[in-house]
Coordinates of C-alpha atoms in Angstrom, one line a residue:
M96 CA -0.1 0.0 -0.3
A97 CA 2.8 1.6 0.8
E98 CA 4.7 1.3 -2.3
A99 CA 1.4 2.0 -4.3
T100 CA 1.1 6.2 -2.6
E101 CA 4.7 6.5 -3.1
T102 CA 4.5 5.4 -6.4
K103 CA 1.1 7.8 -7.4
I104 CA 3.1 10.7 -5.7
G105 CA 5.9 10.5 -8.1
T106 CA 4.8 9.8 -11.5
E107 CA 2.6 12.7 -10.1
A108 CA 6.7 14.4 -9.5
G109 CA 7.6 13.5 -13.0
Q110 CA 4.0 15.3 -14.5
V111 CA 4.6 18.9 -12.7
A112 CA 8.7 18.3 -13.5
E113 CA 7.8 18.5 -17.4
N114 CA 9.7 21.6 -19.4
G115 CA 8.8 22.0 -23.5
G116 CA 6.6 18.5 -23.1
K117 CA 9.8 16.7 -21.9
K118 CA 9.6 14.8 -18.7
T119 CA 13.3 14.5 -15.8
P120 CA 15.4 11.4 -16.7
W121 CA 14.5 10.4 -13.2
I122 CA 11.6 11.3 -10.7
E123 CA 11.7 12.4 -7.3
F124 CA 9.2 11.6 -4.3
S125 CA 7.6 13.5 -2.0
N126 CA 10.4 11.4 0.8
G127 CA 13.7 12.5 -1.3
Y128 CA 14.6 8.8 -3.4
L129 CA 14.4 9.0 -6.9
D130 CA 12.9 5.7 -8.8
R131 CA 15.6 4.5 -10.3
T132 CA 19.5 5.4 -9.6
P133 CA 21.5 8.6 -11.9
V134 CA 24.7 5.8 -12.5
L135 CA 26.7 9.0 -13.3
Q136 CA 25.7 11.4 -10.3
F137 CA 26.2 8.4 -7.4
A138 CA 29.3 7.5 -9.1
M139 CA 30.6 11.2 -8.9
T140 CA 29.3 11.4 -5.2
S141 CA 31.2 8.4 -4.0
V142 CA 34.1 9.8 -5.4
L143 CA 33.5 12.0 -1.6
F144 CA 33.4 9.1 0.2
A145 CA 37.5 8.6 -0.9
I146 CA 38.9 12.3 -1.2
W147 CA 38.2 12.7 2.9
A148 CA 39.7 9.7 3.6
I149 CA 42.6 10.4 1.6
A150 CA 43.0 13.7 4.0
S151 CA 42.6 11.6 7.0
S152 CA 45.1 8.7 6.2
L153 CA 47.8 11.9 5.7
N154 CA 47.1 13.8 9.2
D155 CA 49.0 10.5 10.7
I156 CA 52.1 10.6 7.7
L157 CA 51.7 15.0 8.6
I158 CA 52.7 14.6 12.7
T159 CA 55.7 12.3 11.7
Q160 CA 56.9 15.1 9.0
F161 CA 55.9 18.5 11.1
K162 CA 57.2 16.9 14.3
A163 CA 60.5 16.5 12.9
V164 CA 60.8 19.4 10.4
F165 CA 59.5 22.3 13.6
S166 CA 61.0 19.7 16.0
L167 CA 57.7 19.6 18.5
S168 CA 57.5 16.9 21.1
D169 CA 54.6 14.7 21.1
L170 CA 52.3 16.6 22.9
A171 CA 52.7 19.8 20.2
T172 CA 52.3 17.5 17.3
A173 CA 48.5 16.7 18.8
F174 CA 47.0 19.5 17.7
V175 CA 47.2 18.4 14.3
Q176 CA 44.6 16.0 15.3
S177 CA 42.9 18.2 17.5
A178 CA 42.3 21.3 14.5
F179 CA 41.3 18.4 11.6
Y180 CA 38.4 16.6 14.4
G181 CA 38.0 20.0 15.5
G182 CA 36.1 21.3 12.9
Y183 CA 34.5 18.6 12.4
F184 CA 33.2 18.9 15.7
L185 CA 32.4 22.5 15.8
I186 CA 31.1 23.0 11.9
A187 CA 29.1 19.6 11.6
I188 CA 25.6 21.0 13.3
P189 CA 26.5 24.4 11.6
A190 CA 26.6 22.6 7.6
S191 CA 23.4 20.6 8.7
L192 CA 21.2 23.7 9.2
F193 CA 23.5 25.4 6.3
I194 CA 22.2 22.1 4.5
K195 CA 18.7 22.2 5.5
K196 CA 18.1 25.8 4.6
T197 CA 19.5 24.6 1.4
S198 CA 20.6 21.7 -0.5
Y199 CA 22.5 18.3 -0.7
K200 CA 24.0 19.8 -4.1
L201 CA 24.5 23.0 -2.4
G202 CA 26.4 22.2 1.0
I203 CA 28.5 19.1 -1.6
I204 CA 30.0 22.2 -3.2
A205 CA 30.2 24.1 0.1
G206 CA 32.5 21.5 0.9
L207 CA 34.7 21.3 -1.9
S208 CA 35.2 24.9 -1.4
F209 CA 36.3 25.1 2.4
F210 CA 38.9 22.0 1.2
A211 CA 39.7 23.9 -1.8
V212 CA 40.5 26.8 0.4
G213 CA 42.5 24.6 3.2
C214 CA 44.3 23.2 -0.1
F215 CA 45.5 26.0 -1.8
I216 CA 47.3 27.3 2.2
F217 CA 49.4 24.7 2.6
F218 CA 51.4 26.9 -0.3
P219 CA 52.0 29.4 2.4
A220 CA 52.7 27.6 4.7
S221 CA 55.2 26.4 3.0
R222 CA 57.0 29.1 2.1
L223 CA 56.7 30.9 5.5
V224 CA 57.4 26.7 7.7
T225 CA 55.3 28.0 10.0
Y226 CA 53.5 25.2 12.2
E227 CA 50.0 27.6 12.8
V228 CA 49.7 28.6 9.3
F229 CA 49.5 24.5 8.7
L230 CA 47.1 23.8 11.0
F231 CA 44.6 26.6 10.1
A232 CA 45.0 25.4 6.8
I233 CA 44.0 21.8 8.1
F234 CA 40.8 23.1 10.2
V235 CA 40.0 25.3 6.9
E236 CA 40.3 21.4 4.9
A237 CA 38.1 20.1 8.3
I238 CA 35.3 22.5 7.5
G239 CA 34.6 21.2 4.2
L240 CA 35.1 17.4 5.1
S241 CA 32.5 18.1 7.4
F242 CA 30.2 19.8 5.2
L243 CA 31.0 16.8 2.6
E244 CA 30.4 14.2 4.7
T245 CA 26.6 15.9 5.8
S246 CA 25.7 16.1 2.4
A247 CA 27.3 12.9 0.7
D248 CA 26.1 10.3 3.5
T249 CA 22.3 11.2 3.2
Y250 CA 22.7 12.2 -0.4
A251 CA 24.1 8.7 -2.1
T252 CA 21.3 7.0 0.2
L253 CA 18.6 9.0 -1.4
M254 CA 19.8 8.6 -4.7
G255 CA 17.6 5.6 -5.9
P256 CA 14.8 3.4 -4.0
K257 CA 14.4 4.0 -0.9
R258 CA 14.3 -0.5 -0.7
L259 CA 18.0 0.1 -1.4
G260 CA 19.3 2.7 0.6
T261 CA 21.4 0.8 2.2
V262 CA 23.1 -1.3 -0.7
R263 CA 23.6 2.3 -2.3
L264 CA 25.2 4.0 1.0
N265 CA 28.1 1.2 1.6
V266 CA 29.0 0.4 -1.9
A267 CA 29.9 4.5 -1.7
Q268 CA 31.1 3.7 1.8
T269 CA 33.6 1.0 -0.3
M270 CA 35.1 4.1 -1.9
N271 CA 36.6 5.6 1.5
A272 CA 38.8 2.2 1.5
L273 CA 40.1 3.0 -1.6
G274 CA 40.8 6.4 -0.7
L275 CA 42.5 5.5 3.2
I276 CA 45.0 3.0 1.3
T277 CA 45.7 5.7 -1.8
G278 CA 46.6 8.0 1.1
I279 CA 49.4 5.5 2.8
L280 CA 50.8 6.2 -0.6
L281 CA 50.6 9.3 -1.3
G282 CA 52.4 9.9 2.2
K283 CA 54.8 7.6 1.2
Y284 CA 56.4 8.0 -2.1
L285 CA 55.7 12.0 -1.9
V286 CA 56.0 13.0 1.4
F287 CA 57.9 9.8 4.1
Q288 CA 60.3 9.3 1.7
D289 CA 63.4 9.1 4.3
S290 CA 63.6 6.5 6.7
N291 CA 64.5 9.4 10.1
L292 CA 64.1 13.2 9.2
H293 CA 65.8 13.5 12.5
A294 CA 69.2 11.0 11.9
E295 CA 69.2 13.5 8.2
M296 CA 68.8 17.4 10.0
A297 CA 70.6 16.5 13.0
K298 CA 73.5 16.1 10.5
M299 CA 72.4 19.7 8.5
T300 CA 73.4 23.2 9.7
P301 CA 70.9 25.8 10.4
E302 CA 70.3 26.9 7.0
A303 CA 70.3 23.5 5.7
A304 CA 67.7 22.6 7.8
K305 CA 65.8 25.8 7.2
A306 CA 66.0 24.5 3.4
Y307 CA 64.6 20.9 4.3
G308 CA 62.9 21.7 6.1
A309 CA 61.4 24.0 4.2
E310 CA 61.7 21.4 0.9
Q311 CA 59.1 18.7 3.6
S312 CA 56.8 21.2 3.8
S313 CA 56.5 21.7 0.4
A314 CA 55.6 17.8 -0.3
A315 CA 52.7 17.5 2.2
R316 CA 51.4 20.6 -0.3
W317 CA 51.8 19.3 -2.6
S318 CA 50.0 15.9 -1.6
R319 CA 47.2 18.0 0.0
T320 CA 46.9 19.9 -3.8
S321 CA 47.1 17.1 -4.9
T322 CA 44.3 15.5 -3.3
C323 CA 42.4 18.6 -4.1
S324 CA 42.9 18.6 -7.3
S325 CA 41.1 15.3 -7.6
C326 CA 37.8 17.0 -7.0
S327 CA 35.2 19.1 -8.2
P328 CA 31.0 19.9 -8.0
C329 CA 28.7 17.8 -8.8

């Protein structure tokens, strides 16, 4: 009975959506679900799951790099994770309110925009070789990722029949594991190339150590911006 009602509502929505004699490629029901899954849009949304997984896995590698480059204590390096997850903590509810007032698509666009800004802040941070600027960049990235996760999880669920909503979310979540592996490989081959940075920097003069620190900061910047360049608004 419920399915029949849902189908009736969907048919009416499809008729209203007529534009120039043409109907939309799919029908949106009153509960937000679609009658079938738009494959391209769903694939693009699933890529977002990989993006935030890459960013998350790179944090652990950046902690090791920052500790060596800036000669930080264990307590100081903990601020990397604090800046990252602090962005989630502070922005998750405002992000959900923004999405509620606008749409999931605008939430994704806002998330990608914040994430891009955070990535590009790594450019001046690598030039200044300043730990605080890196932390700010990571915090801005986390704001964007908070928007993305809040939007994409529900958006992926709604992109098709209601009975397959959990299946779609699970399929999209498989990209998360792929992103984690990609992030580890990026860190291994592009950032964390030296087995012992402390030993390397101990042999250098202060000027050489500073230059080397800038080089390692640039490597961290490159890994972030390469992740950012792979994403585009849906």
